[in-house]
CSV table of C-alpha atoms in Angstrom, one decimal:
chain,number,residue,atom,x,y,z
A,1,MET,CA,108.8,-26.0,-91.1
A,2,VAL,CA,107.4,-25.4,-87.7
A,3,THR,CA,103.8,-25.6,-86.8
A,4,VAL,CA,102.5,-23.4,-83.9
A,5,ASN,CA,99.4,-23.7,-81.8
A,6,GLY,CA,98.1,-20.7,-80.1
A,7,ASP,CA,95.5,-22.6,-77.6
A,8,ALA,CA,95.7,-23.3,-74.2
A,9,ALA,CA,97.6,-26.5,-75.1
A,10,GLY,CA,100.4,-24.0,-76.0
A,11,LEU,CA,102.0,-27.0,-78.1
A,12,VAL,CA,104.9,-26.2,-80.8
A,13,VAL,CA,105.4,-29.1,-83.4
A,14,SER,CA,108.5,-29.0,-85.2
A,15,PHE,CA,108.6,-30.8,-88.8
A,16,GLY,CA,111.6,-31.6,-90.7
A,17,GLU,CA,115.0,-33.4,-90.4
A,18,MET,CA,117.4,-34.3,-87.4
A,19,LEU,CA,120.7,-35.9,-88.3
A,20,ILE,CA,124.0,-36.3,-86.9
A,21,ASP,CA,126.8,-33.5,-87.5
A,22,PHE,CA,130.3,-34.5,-87.8
A,23,VAL,CA,132.6,-31.5,-86.6
A,24,PRO,CA,136.4,-31.4,-86.9
A,25,THR,CA,138.2,-31.7,-83.7
A,26,VAL,CA,140.2,-28.8,-84.3
A,27,SER,CA,138.9,-25.1,-85.6
A,28,GLY,CA,139.5,-23.2,-88.6
A,29,VAL,CA,140.4,-26.1,-91.1
A,30,SER,CA,138.3,-27.5,-94.2
A,31,LEU,CA,136.8,-30.8,-94.0
A,32,ALA,CA,139.8,-32.4,-95.9
A,33,GLU,CA,142.4,-31.1,-93.4
A,34,ALA,CA,140.7,-32.1,-90.4
A,35,PRO,CA,142.4,-34.6,-88.4
A,36,GLY,CA,139.2,-36.1,-86.8
A,37,PHE,CA,135.5,-35.6,-86.1
A,38,LEU,CA,133.2,-35.7,-83.2
A,39,LYS,CA,129.7,-36.4,-83.6
A,40,ALA,CA,127.0,-34.0,-82.6
A,41,PRO,CA,123.0,-34.3,-82.6
A,42,GLY,CA,121.9,-31.7,-85.3
A,43,GLY,CA,119.2,-30.5,-87.6
A,44,ALA,CA,117.6,-27.1,-87.4
A,45,PRO,CA,113.9,-28.5,-86.8
A,46,ALA,CA,115.3,-30.7,-84.0
A,47,ASN,CA,117.1,-27.8,-82.5
A,48,VAL,CA,114.2,-25.5,-82.6
A,49,ALA,CA,112.1,-28.2,-80.5
A,50,ILE,CA,114.9,-28.4,-77.9
A,51,ALA,CA,115.0,-24.8,-77.7
A,52,VAL,CA,111.4,-24.3,-77.1
A,53,ALA,CA,111.4,-27.1,-74.5
A,54,ARG,CA,114.5,-25.8,-72.7
A,55,LEU,CA,113.0,-22.6,-72.3
A,56,GLY,CA,109.8,-24.2,-70.7
A,57,GLY,CA,107.5,-24.7,-73.4
A,58,ARG,CA,106.0,-27.9,-74.8
A,59,CYS,CA,107.3,-29.2,-78.2
A,60,ALA,CA,106.9,-32.5,-80.4
A,61,PHE,CA,109.1,-33.4,-83.1
A,62,LEU,CA,107.7,-34.7,-86.5
A,63,GLY,CA,110.2,-36.6,-88.6
A,64,LYS,CA,111.8,-39.7,-89.6
A,65,LEU,CA,114.9,-41.4,-88.7
A,66,GLY,CA,117.0,-44.4,-89.7
A,67,ASP,CA,116.4,-47.5,-87.8
A,68,ASP,CA,120.2,-47.7,-86.7
A,69,GLU,CA,122.2,-46.9,-83.7
A,70,PHE,CA,122.4,-43.1,-84.6
A,71,GLY,CA,118.5,-42.8,-85.2
A,72,ARG,CA,117.6,-44.5,-82.0
A,73,MET,CA,120.4,-42.3,-80.3
A,74,LEU,CA,118.8,-39.1,-81.5
A,75,ALA,CA,115.3,-40.1,-80.5
A,76,ALA,CA,116.6,-40.6,-77.1
A,77,ILE,CA,118.4,-37.0,-77.0
A,78,LEU,CA,114.7,-35.7,-78.1
A,79,ARG,CA,113.3,-37.4,-75.0
A,80,ASP,CA,116.2,-36.6,-72.6
A,81,ASN,CA,115.6,-32.8,-73.7
A,82,GLY,CA,111.9,-32.9,-72.8
A,83,VAL,CA,110.8,-33.1,-76.6
A,84,ASP,CA,107.6,-35.4,-77.2
A,85,ASP,CA,108.9,-38.1,-79.8
A,86,SER,CA,105.7,-39.6,-80.7
A,87,GLY,CA,105.7,-38.3,-84.2
A,88,VAL,CA,109.1,-40.0,-84.8
A,89,THR,CA,109.1,-43.0,-87.1
A,90,PHE,CA,112.0,-45.0,-88.0
A,91,ASP,CA,112.8,-46.7,-91.5
A,92,ALA,CA,114.5,-49.8,-91.6
A,93,GLY,CA,115.7,-49.5,-95.2
A,94,ALA,CA,117.4,-46.0,-95.0
A,95,ARG,CA,120.2,-44.7,-92.7
A,96,THR,CA,119.8,-41.6,-90.5
A,97,ALA,CA,121.5,-38.6,-92.2
A,98,LEU,CA,125.1,-37.5,-91.8
A,99,ALA,CA,126.6,-33.8,-92.2
A,100,PHE,CA,130.2,-33.0,-92.1
A,101,VAL,CA,130.5,-29.3,-91.3
A,102,THR,CA,133.3,-27.0,-90.7
A,103,LEU,CA,134.0,-23.2,-90.2
A,104,ARG,CA,137.0,-22.6,-92.1
A,105,ALA,CA,139.6,-20.0,-91.4
A,106,ASP,CA,138.2,-17.6,-93.9
A,107,GLY,CA,135.0,-17.7,-92.0
A,108,GLU,CA,133.2,-19.7,-94.7
A,109,ARG,CA,131.1,-22.8,-93.5
A,110,GLU,CA,131.9,-25.9,-95.5
A,111,PHE,CA,129.1,-29.0,-95.8
A,112,MET,CA,129.2,-32.4,-97.1
A,113,PHE,CA,125.9,-34.4,-96.7
A,114,TYR,CA,125.3,-38.3,-96.6
A,115,ARG,CA,121.7,-38.4,-97.8
A,116,ASN,CA,121.4,-40.6,-100.7
A,117,PRO,CA,118.4,-40.6,-99.8
A,118,SER,CA,118.5,-40.6,-96.0
A,119,ALA,CA,115.5,-41.6,-94.0
A,120,ASP,CA,114.2,-38.1,-93.0
A,121,MET,CA,113.9,-37.4,-96.8
A,122,LEU,CA,111.6,-40.9,-97.0
A,123,LEU,CA,108.6,-39.8,-94.5
A,124,THR,CA,105.4,-40.4,-96.5
A,125,GLU,CA,102.0,-38.7,-95.3
A,126,ALA,CA,100.6,-42.2,-94.5
A,127,GLU,CA,103.3,-42.1,-91.5
A,128,LEU,CA,102.4,-38.9,-90.3
A,129,ASN,CA,101.2,-38.9,-86.6
A,130,LEU,CA,97.5,-37.3,-87.1
A,131,ASP,CA,96.9,-37.3,-83.3
A,132,LEU,CA,99.7,-34.9,-83.0
A,133,VAL,CA,98.9,-33.0,-86.0
A,134,ARG,CA,95.1,-32.8,-84.7
A,135,LYS,CA,96.4,-31.5,-81.2
A,136,ILE,CA,97.8,-28.2,-83.2
A,137,CYS,CA,94.5,-27.5,-84.8
A,138,SER,CA,93.0,-24.1,-83.6
A,139,PRO,CA,90.7,-21.6,-85.3
A,140,GLU,CA,93.2,-19.4,-86.7
A,141,GLY,CA,96.1,-19.7,-88.9
A,142,HIS,CA,96.7,-21.6,-92.2
A,143,GLY,CA,97.3,-25.2,-91.2
A,144,GLY,CA,95.1,-28.1,-92.1
A,145,GLY,CA,92.9,-30.1,-89.7
A,146,GLU,CA,89.1,-30.6,-89.0
A,147,GLY,CA,87.6,-27.4,-88.6
A,148,GLY,CA,90.7,-25.3,-88.3
A,149,GLY,CA,94.2,-24.7,-88.6
A,150,ALA,CA,97.8,-23.7,-86.7
A,151,LEU,CA,99.9,-21.0,-87.1
A,152,LEU,CA,102.7,-22.0,-89.5
A,153,SER,CA,106.2,-20.8,-89.0
A,154,TYR,CA,108.5,-21.4,-92.1
A,155,ASP,CA,112.3,-21.3,-92.0
A,156,PRO,CA,113.6,-22.3,-95.3
A,157,ASN,CA,117.1,-23.1,-93.7
A,158,LEU,CA,119.2,-23.1,-97.0
A,159,ARG,CA,121.7,-25.6,-97.8
A,160,LEU,CA,122.5,-25.4,-101.3
A,161,PRO,CA,124.6,-28.4,-101.8
A,162,LEU,CA,121.0,-30.4,-101.0
A,163,TRP,CA,119.5,-29.0,-104.0
A,164,PRO,CA,120.0,-30.0,-107.7
A,165,SER,CA,120.6,-26.4,-108.7
A,166,ALA,CA,120.1,-22.9,-107.0
A,167,ALA,CA,117.2,-22.2,-109.3
A,168,GLU,CA,115.4,-25.2,-108.2
A,169,ALA,CA,116.1,-24.4,-104.6
A,170,ARG,CA,114.9,-20.8,-105.0
A,171,GLU,CA,111.6,-22.2,-107.0
A,172,GLN,CA,110.8,-24.9,-104.3
A,173,ILE,CA,111.4,-22.6,-101.3
A,174,LEU,CA,109.0,-20.0,-102.6
A,175,SER,CA,106.6,-22.6,-103.7
A,176,ILE,CA,105.0,-22.7,-100.1
A,177,TRP,CA,105.5,-19.1,-99.2
A,178,ASP,CA,101.8,-18.4,-99.1
A,179,ALA,CA,101.1,-21.3,-96.8
A,180,ALA,CA,103.0,-19.7,-94.0
A,181,ASP,CA,101.9,-17.2,-91.2
A,182,ILE,CA,105.4,-16.7,-89.8
A,183,ILE,CA,108.6,-16.6,-92.1
A,184,LYS,CA,112.3,-16.2,-90.8
A,185,VAL,CA,115.0,-15.7,-93.2
A,186,SER,CA,118.7,-14.9,-92.7
A,187,ASP,CA,120.4,-11.8,-94.4
A,188,VAL,CA,122.2,-14.4,-96.6
A,189,GLU,CA,118.9,-16.2,-97.6
A,190,LEU,CA,117.4,-12.8,-98.3
A,191,GLU,CA,120.0,-12.0,-100.9
A,192,PHE,CA,119.5,-15.7,-102.3
A,193,LEU,CA,115.7,-15.2,-102.6
A,194,THR,CA,115.8,-11.7,-104.1
A,195,GLY,CA,118.9,-11.7,-105.8
A,196,THR,CA,119.8,-8.4,-104.2
A,197,ASP,CA,122.7,-7.9,-102.0
A,198,SER,CA,121.1,-5.8,-99.4
A,199,VAL,CA,118.9,-6.0,-96.3
A,200,GLU,CA,116.9,-2.7,-97.0
A,201,ASP,CA,113.4,-2.7,-96.3
A,202,GLU,CA,112.3,-2.3,-99.9
A,203,VAL,CA,114.3,-5.6,-100.7
A,204,ALA,CA,112.9,-7.5,-97.7
A,205,MET,CA,109.4,-6.4,-98.7
A,206,ARG,CA,109.6,-8.5,-102.1
A,207,LEU,CA,109.3,-11.4,-99.6
A,208,TRP,CA,106.2,-10.0,-98.1
A,209,ARG,CA,102.9,-11.8,-98.8
A,210,PRO,CA,99.2,-10.3,-97.7
A,211,SER,CA,98.7,-13.8,-96.1
A,212,LEU,CA,101.6,-13.1,-93.8
A,213,LYS,CA,101.2,-12.2,-90.1
A,214,LEU,CA,105.1,-11.8,-89.5
A,215,LEU,CA,108.3,-11.6,-91.7
A,216,LEU,CA,111.5,-11.8,-90.1
A,217,VAL,CA,115.1,-11.1,-91.1
A,218,THR,CA,118.0,-12.4,-89.0
A,219,LEU,CA,121.1,-10.0,-89.1
A,220,GLY,CA,123.5,-12.3,-87.1
A,221,GLU,CA,125.3,-9.9,-84.4
A,222,LYS,CA,123.3,-7.0,-85.8
A,223,GLY,CA,120.0,-8.4,-84.5
A,224,CYS,CA,117.0,-8.8,-86.6
A,225,LYS,CA,114.3,-6.7,-88.6
A,226,TYR,CA,110.6,-7.7,-88.5
A,227,TYR,CA,107.4,-6.9,-91.0
A,228,THR,CA,103.8,-7.0,-90.3
A,229,LYS,CA,101.0,-5.6,-92.2
A,230,ASP,CA,100.9,-2.5,-89.7
A,231,PHE,CA,104.5,-1.9,-88.6
A,232,HIS,CA,108.1,-2.7,-89.1
A,233,GLY,CA,111.4,-1.9,-87.6
A,234,SER,CA,114.6,-3.7,-86.3
A,235,VAL,CA,116.0,-4.7,-82.7
A,236,GLU,CA,119.5,-4.9,-81.9
A,237,SER,CA,121.3,-7.7,-80.5
A,238,PHE,CA,123.7,-8.6,-77.5
A,239,THR,CA,127.4,-8.1,-77.4
A,240,VAL,CA,128.9,-11.6,-76.6
A,241,LYS,CA,132.1,-13.3,-77.3
A,242,GLN,CA,131.2,-15.7,-80.1
A,243,VAL,CA,132.7,-19.3,-80.3
A,244,ASP,CA,130.5,-21.1,-82.8
A,245,THR,CA,127.6,-19.6,-84.4
A,246,THR,CA,125.9,-23.0,-85.2
A,247,GLY,CA,122.2,-23.0,-83.8
A,248,ALA,CA,121.9,-19.4,-83.0
A,249,GLY,CA,119.2,-19.1,-85.8
A,250,ASP,CA,117.4,-22.1,-84.4
A,251,ALA,CA,117.5,-21.1,-80.8
A,252,PHE,CA,116.1,-17.4,-82.2
A,253,VAL,CA,113.1,-19.4,-83.7
A,254,GLY,CA,112.5,-21.4,-80.6
A,255,ALA,CA,112.5,-18.5,-78.3
A,256,LEU,CA,110.3,-16.6,-80.6
A,257,LEU,CA,107.6,-19.6,-81.1
A,258,GLY,CA,107.6,-20.2,-77.5
A,259,LYS,CA,106.6,-16.7,-76.6
A,260,ILE,CA,104.0,-16.2,-79.5
A,261,ILE,CA,102.3,-19.3,-78.2
A,262,GLU,CA,101.8,-17.4,-74.6
A,263,ASP,CA,100.3,-14.3,-76.4
A,264,GLN,CA,99.6,-14.4,-79.9
A,265,SER,CA,98.7,-10.6,-79.6
A,266,ALA,CA,102.5,-9.7,-80.1
A,267,LEU,CA,101.7,-10.1,-83.7
A,268,GLN,CA,99.5,-7.1,-83.7
A,269,ASP,CA,101.4,-5.1,-80.9
A,270,GLU,CA,104.6,-3.6,-81.8
A,271,LYS,CA,105.8,-2.9,-78.2
A,272,LYS,CA,105.1,-6.7,-77.2
A,273,LEU,CA,106.7,-7.8,-80.6
A,274,ARG,CA,109.9,-5.9,-79.9
A,275,GLU,CA,110.3,-7.3,-76.3
A,276,LEU,CA,109.7,-10.8,-77.5
A,277,LEU,CA,112.2,-10.1,-80.4
A,278,ARG,CA,114.9,-8.9,-77.7
A,279,PHE,CA,114.5,-11.9,-75.8
A,280,ALA,CA,114.8,-14.3,-79.1
A,281,ASN,CA,118.0,-12.2,-79.8
A,282,ALA,CA,119.3,-13.0,-76.3
A,283,CYS,CA,118.7,-16.7,-76.9
A,284,GLY,CA,120.5,-16.6,-80.1
A,285,ALA,CA,123.3,-14.4,-78.7
A,286,ILE,CA,123.9,-16.9,-75.9
A,287,THR,CA,124.0,-19.9,-78.3
A,288,THR,CA,126.9,-18.5,-80.0
A,289,THR,CA,129.1,-18.5,-76.7
A,290,LYS,CA,129.5,-22.2,-76.7
A,291,LYS,CA,130.3,-25.0,-79.0
A,292,GLY,CA,127.5,-27.2,-80.6
A,293,ALA,CA,123.9,-26.4,-81.0
A,294,ILE,CA,122.0,-28.4,-78.6
A,295,PRO,CA,124.4,-28.1,-75.5
A,296,SER,CA,124.3,-24.3,-76.1
A,297,LEU,CA,120.7,-23.6,-76.2
A,298,PRO,CA,120.0,-21.4,-73.2
A,299,ASN,CA,117.3,-21.7,-70.4
A,300,ILE,CA,115.1,-18.9,-69.2
A,301,SER,CA,117.4,-17.8,-66.2
A,302,GLU,CA,120.3,-17.5,-68.7
A,303,ALA,CA,118.3,-15.4,-71.3
A,304,MET,CA,117.1,-13.3,-68.6
A,305,GLN,CA,120.4,-12.9,-67.1
A,306,LEU,CA,121.9,-11.5,-70.5
A,307,MET,CA,118.7,-9.1,-71.0
A,308,GLU,CA,119.2,-7.6,-67.6
A,309,GLY,CA,122.9,-7.2,-67.5
A,310,ALA,CA,122.5,-5.4,-71.1
């Protein structure tokens, strides 16, 4: 879950997990076949936060880490990348989450999680940094706060191995649908949530709610589709040599939210929205050209260079 404020402060607060990804030292193997692993910082909400900061925006991360070497390392990575970590708490009784992930030769990603439970699952309401939450209150949006709210952006980031069942995942993911202003799903998530193997408009519109300001469906190298109450369409992506798709969706979301903060009128202006999504597509594409999510997140000049050269 990512919370966006559209006021002059221009602050994005990214809420969720940050963890350690262990990736094989060689490509195209299963986890069992991997001869060794390298550790890398991960977690979609953290990736989004760093994506915003790298593009020049203001961002904070809200979540919980283990009070261990990995947790302290991750908090330092947030700070080193310009993200406010005042919303990070530490749990002395639980470890920082670990995930082993690989892209097999057949193109399928394989995950194995160590969260039984991990610190990120144990964050309580009493531990929330309310001062940080109050900073993102504004007159518009669904978010809570005294006399106002914030634009709430939601990315379900489906990982079925983390759920007791597919049915439970679907029910819980959709349970907060009406609370969001902006929702982004991938083509795979669209199929899962609708039960239909299609990305056609009539299928995507099954996920539309009157309370939404923007629904997005990302299509990988094919770009994205967008839906508002007044217009809908698609925006093509950019052709690049892909190395690792990890974090591409997070780069897309970070770029999107950073631009919406600058000008929320893009949610009602199709021309502005299409240009914003072209920028987000460029950022997502660049992220696939290098290994690892955080190291490959682009800066403004890299994104503009790709857009101008297309």
